Amino acid sequence: MPYPRRILALLAAALLLSPGLAAASPGIVTQHGLLRVEGNKLVGADGQAVSLAGVSFGWSQWEAAPYYNAKVVNWLQEDWKAGLVRAALGLDPTGYLGHPAREKARVCAVVDAAIAADLYVLIDWHDHHANEHTALAVAFFQEMARKYGHRANVMYEIFNEPIKGLTWARDVKPYAETVIAAIRAIDPDNLIIVGTPNWSQDVDVAAADPIKAENIAYTLHFYAGTHKQELRDKAVVAMNKGLPLFVTEWGTCDASGAGPVDVESTRVWMEFMRQWQLSHCNWAIYDKAETAAIIVPGATAQGGWTAKELTASGRLAREWVRNWAKYSAAR
Ligand code: MG
């Protein structure tokens, strides 16, 4: 029966040629576009505040390594309803310092998958001593800016957590200014996120002496078991001075990644982030036997995790991420 078969072939071709027909619904990046800073908020192309929830991959060179793939990214989108993911390029002799091509390939696999899935993605220079690796960071972020700077999906996070003892004025700010200038020479507009002193907690110090550049946000990290009202007070001081914050990493447990899951403190922090319309990523996707890992040792690297393959922290984080759009819209 040649005639109906030809009709079917034409229909199939029309569907393949029309992504609008084939795609289910527009993804979050199509919806909000390139994010930019306005006052202390992150806004989308329409000028409305955007608050994203997502998940961070663990250090790229260790237990998280097998999970740096498209199947995991797609699962986070499908099952966790994540709006963003974070690829954590591990700066360490066992990581990018010793194996640059391997580690960069892992990060790019996640970035490429996030772009294909229409998700936001943080390219995180996961380093406690980035100020000692300035030339390396400049070269890496220039390469990323050339490769991805035209994509609204991508955000550059240039210094995960400056270790305690590094100062804003002497160590962190000069490093950030150098890396920002290098990125901006190639990519004029994608968001750049700057780490803050004392493991990205002293946002008040950065707020007293902010960087003079466009589209810059600042990192706030919290671990619910360790950090409580005192850290939220610091964040409020910074935000009231106009500093835009981004929680690129948060944990349900204590700051070492261990200790019990603190359900109530996590809830208080979520309410705080809802109130201030902050974006955030849970730490993290890796299968080490410690509280902060979202999956149990040996969990499949293909995504599709059952409740049994998630840890207690993973199950709690999933609930918050999965329900974030609804929760954060209710104000
Ligand atoms: Mg750009």
XYZ file of C-alpha atoms and ligand atoms in Angstrom:
332
model
C 0.000 0.000 0.000
C 2.307 2.772 -1.251
C 0.009 5.720 -0.625
C -0.508 5.545 3.198
C 3.108 4.540 3.656
C 4.162 7.719 1.847
C 1.867 9.809 4.053
C 3.411 8.224 7.156
C 6.887 8.912 5.857
C 5.974 12.554 5.251
C 4.511 12.864 8.737
C 7.612 11.298 10.279
C 9.852 13.677 8.319
C 7.762 16.671 9.425
C 8.114 15.636 13.084
C 11.868 15.156 12.758
C 12.285 18.507 11.045
C 10.144 20.375 13.590
C 11.701 20.252 17.054
C 8.689 22.177 18.351
C 6.435 19.276 17.490
C 8.781 16.558 18.689
C 9.823 18.160 22.018
C 7.561 17.716 25.036
C 7.771 21.200 26.591
C 10.370 23.948 26.485
C 13.248 23.389 28.869
C 14.254 25.770 31.614
C 16.988 27.555 29.616
C 14.641 28.138 26.688
C 12.188 29.518 29.238
C 14.512 31.956 31.079
C 17.369 32.552 28.636
C 20.710 34.002 29.683
C 20.681 34.802 33.387
C 21.937 38.154 34.542
C 22.382 40.007 37.785
C 19.973 42.796 38.644
C 20.574 44.288 42.092
C 20.985 41.317 44.433
C 18.824 39.027 42.249
C 19.378 36.720 39.338
C 16.881 37.422 36.581
C 15.970 35.824 33.270
C 15.583 37.462 29.863
C 12.105 38.707 30.856
C 13.490 40.521 33.930
C 11.756 38.162 36.374
C 13.748 36.735 39.295
C 14.908 33.154 38.747
C 15.620 30.648 41.529
C 17.088 27.344 40.337
C 17.545 24.094 42.229
C 19.964 21.409 41.179
C 22.724 19.017 42.078
C 26.510 19.179 42.056
C 28.710 16.355 40.882
C 31.436 15.443 43.387
C 35.153 16.031 42.711
C 35.686 14.925 39.102
C 38.745 12.762 39.816
C 37.447 10.617 42.669
C 34.292 8.597 43.426
C 32.152 10.870 41.258
C 34.143 10.204 38.061
C 31.937 7.427 36.531
C 28.849 9.594 37.050
C 30.063 12.399 34.754
C 27.865 11.322 31.848
C 24.720 12.256 29.924
C 22.566 9.491 31.421
C 23.031 10.894 34.904
C 22.353 14.453 33.714
C 19.178 13.307 31.968
C 18.056 11.399 35.053
C 18.545 14.483 37.235
C 16.371 16.413 34.839
C 13.708 13.744 34.490
C 13.457 12.406 38.035
C 14.860 15.198 40.228
C 13.372 17.972 38.025
C 16.730 19.730 38.406
C 17.101 23.107 36.721
C 20.883 23.043 36.869
C 23.838 20.786 37.441
C 27.366 21.595 38.554
C 30.486 19.987 37.129
C 33.282 20.158 39.718
C 36.704 20.133 38.045
C 38.940 18.755 40.811
C 42.147 20.758 41.217
C 44.580 18.377 42.799
C 47.634 16.393 41.602
C 45.293 13.388 41.165
C 42.856 15.591 39.211
C 43.237 18.419 36.695
C 46.785 19.258 37.809
C 48.006 15.759 36.931
C 45.477 14.693 34.285
C 44.197 17.811 32.531
C 42.796 16.186 29.372
C 40.944 13.432 31.254
C 39.393 15.788 33.781
C 38.430 18.416 31.208
C 36.728 15.691 29.149
C 34.635 14.698 32.183
C 33.504 18.259 32.777
C 32.732 18.806 29.085
C 30.671 15.584 28.985
C 28.408 17.048 31.672
C 28.305 20.513 30.070
C 27.444 19.052 26.646
C 24.731 16.863 28.193
C 23.268 19.830 30.087
C 23.152 21.892 26.878
C 21.452 19.017 25.033
C 18.921 18.711 27.883
C 18.275 22.492 28.013
C 19.566 22.731 31.605
C 21.784 25.325 33.245
C 25.274 24.165 34.165
C 28.002 25.526 36.423
C 31.600 24.985 35.348
C 33.223 24.868 38.762
C 36.966 25.331 39.339
C 36.898 23.058 42.368
C 39.917 24.336 44.200
C 40.830 25.552 47.679
C 44.009 27.273 46.416
C 42.956 28.764 43.070
C 45.032 31.873 43.775
C 48.083 29.606 43.322
C 46.782 28.414 39.919
C 45.843 31.709 38.269
C 47.521 31.106 34.885
C 45.988 27.634 34.664
C 42.521 28.987 35.522
C 42.843 31.770 32.940
C 43.745 29.277 30.185
C 40.961 26.860 31.186
C 38.195 29.457 31.418
C 39.266 31.103 28.156
C 38.919 27.714 26.487
C 35.507 27.208 28.097
C 34.425 30.731 27.084
C 35.422 30.064 23.457
C 33.617 26.744 23.474
C 30.494 27.646 25.456
C 30.314 31.442 25.832
C 27.499 31.701 23.272
C 25.350 29.228 25.248
C 22.841 30.632 27.747
C 23.163 27.368 29.725
C 26.665 28.002 31.013
C 27.909 29.798 34.132
C 31.532 30.048 35.234
C 32.346 29.382 38.893
C 35.970 30.384 39.221
C 36.973 29.555 42.823
C 35.035 26.942 44.757
C 36.161 27.559 48.323
C 39.085 29.785 49.280
C 40.626 28.038 52.270
C 40.541 29.732 55.657
C 43.416 32.199 55.933
C 43.210 33.491 52.371
C 42.062 37.082 52.423
C 39.646 38.798 50.064
C 41.845 41.811 49.403
C 45.193 40.050 48.976
C 44.311 36.630 47.539
C 40.749 36.100 46.296
C 39.781 39.422 44.733
C 42.980 39.886 42.647
C 42.672 36.292 41.377
C 38.991 36.852 40.514
C 39.693 40.131 38.711
C 42.349 38.462 36.549
C 40.144 35.476 35.628
C 37.078 37.675 35.049
C 39.029 39.941 32.671
C 40.242 36.874 30.751
C 36.711 35.462 30.387
C 35.220 38.836 29.474
C 37.763 39.282 26.668
C 35.951 36.373 24.978
C 32.478 36.146 26.520
C 30.937 39.501 27.456
C 27.851 38.305 29.234
C 27.547 34.842 30.864
C 27.311 34.832 34.653
C 30.575 34.514 36.611
C 30.427 33.356 40.240
C 33.224 34.278 42.645
C 34.151 32.327 45.778
C 34.303 34.185 49.076
C 36.755 33.875 51.987
C 36.583 31.197 54.656
C 35.202 28.332 52.531
C 32.751 30.650 50.734
C 31.059 31.841 53.881
C 32.382 35.389 54.428
C 30.113 36.999 51.840
C 29.906 40.090 54.063
C 33.634 40.674 53.478
C 33.136 40.565 49.702
C 30.098 42.859 50.021
C 32.241 45.514 51.702
C 34.596 45.586 48.703
C 32.827 44.134 45.648
C 34.383 43.558 42.232
C 33.645 46.203 39.628
C 32.404 44.121 36.705
C 29.125 43.181 35.043
C 27.167 40.031 35.777
C 29.079 38.791 38.803
C 27.538 36.750 41.627
C 29.207 35.548 44.826
C 29.337 32.106 46.388
C 27.631 31.171 49.639
C 28.089 27.595 50.881
C 26.294 26.045 53.838
C 26.161 22.655 55.516
C 22.936 22.385 57.474
C 24.446 20.408 60.369
C 27.162 23.011 60.987
C 25.908 26.374 59.745
C 22.881 28.042 61.235
C 21.499 31.542 61.848
C 24.926 33.192 62.163
C 25.740 32.383 58.526
C 22.283 33.468 57.348
C 22.853 36.787 59.147
C 26.108 37.270 57.201
C 24.274 36.520 53.968
C 21.593 39.086 54.799
C 24.247 41.743 55.491
C 25.770 41.021 52.074
C 22.451 40.941 50.195
C 21.283 44.143 51.851
C 24.437 45.769 50.482
C 23.301 44.621 47.031
C 25.456 41.523 46.670
C 23.905 38.751 44.527
C 24.573 35.345 46.107
C 24.543 31.876 44.565
C 24.554 28.743 46.743
C 26.634 26.606 44.399
C 26.973 23.971 47.118
C 24.951 23.009 50.178
C 24.798 19.898 52.325
C 22.282 18.251 54.605
C 24.977 17.225 57.101
C 28.022 18.804 58.732
C 30.706 20.696 56.841
C 33.020 17.675 56.603
C 30.383 15.785 54.619
C 29.777 13.480 57.595
C 27.513 13.484 60.669
C 23.743 13.007 60.710
C 21.314 14.421 58.153
C 19.860 17.563 59.729
C 16.327 17.624 58.326
C 15.104 20.614 60.330
C 18.112 22.850 59.671
C 17.853 21.957 55.969
C 14.215 23.067 56.034
C 15.125 26.414 57.653
C 17.791 27.005 54.983
C 15.352 26.121 52.189
C 12.864 28.623 53.558
C 15.670 31.215 53.638
C 16.634 30.493 50.015
C 12.990 30.663 48.957
C 12.571 34.022 50.674
C 15.674 35.485 48.990
C 15.105 33.681 45.666
C 18.527 32.063 45.743
C 19.680 29.348 43.369
C 21.388 26.269 44.759
C 23.048 22.891 44.149
C 23.149 20.002 46.596
C 26.534 18.394 47.343
C 26.874 15.839 45.779
C 26.745 13.031 43.222
C 29.325 10.454 44.330
C 29.097 7.061 45.978
C 31.594 7.256 48.841
C 30.276 5.892 52.132
C 29.673 9.285 53.755
C 26.572 11.276 54.594
C 26.768 13.945 51.874
C 26.911 11.409 49.008
C 23.456 11.171 47.398
C 23.936 7.566 46.274
C 25.100 4.429 48.063
C 28.452 2.779 47.232
C 28.256 0.958 43.918
C 25.052 2.688 42.718
C 24.738 2.498 38.942
C 26.407 5.222 36.895
C 23.479 5.141 34.437
C 21.006 7.162 36.545
C 17.597 5.555 37.153
C 18.340 5.290 40.877
C 15.739 3.608 43.074
C 14.996 4.908 46.596
C 17.302 2.142 47.908
C 20.181 3.414 45.804
C 19.759 6.901 47.266
C 21.164 7.689 50.697
C 19.121 9.466 53.387
C 20.756 12.703 52.243
C 20.000 11.865 48.614
C 16.331 11.226 49.348
C 15.983 14.497 51.279
C 17.834 16.541 48.644
C 15.731 14.953 45.891
C 12.500 16.016 47.627
C 13.677 19.631 47.875
C 15.047 19.836 44.341
C 12.072 18.044 42.800
C 9.544 20.315 44.501
C 11.551 23.544 44.264
C 9.647 25.162 41.415
C 6.340 24.763 43.244
C 7.787 25.636 46.672
C 9.736 28.682 45.552
C 6.784 30.058 43.564
C 4.538 30.037 46.669
C 5.294 33.398 48.224
Mg 28.017 34.800 26.340
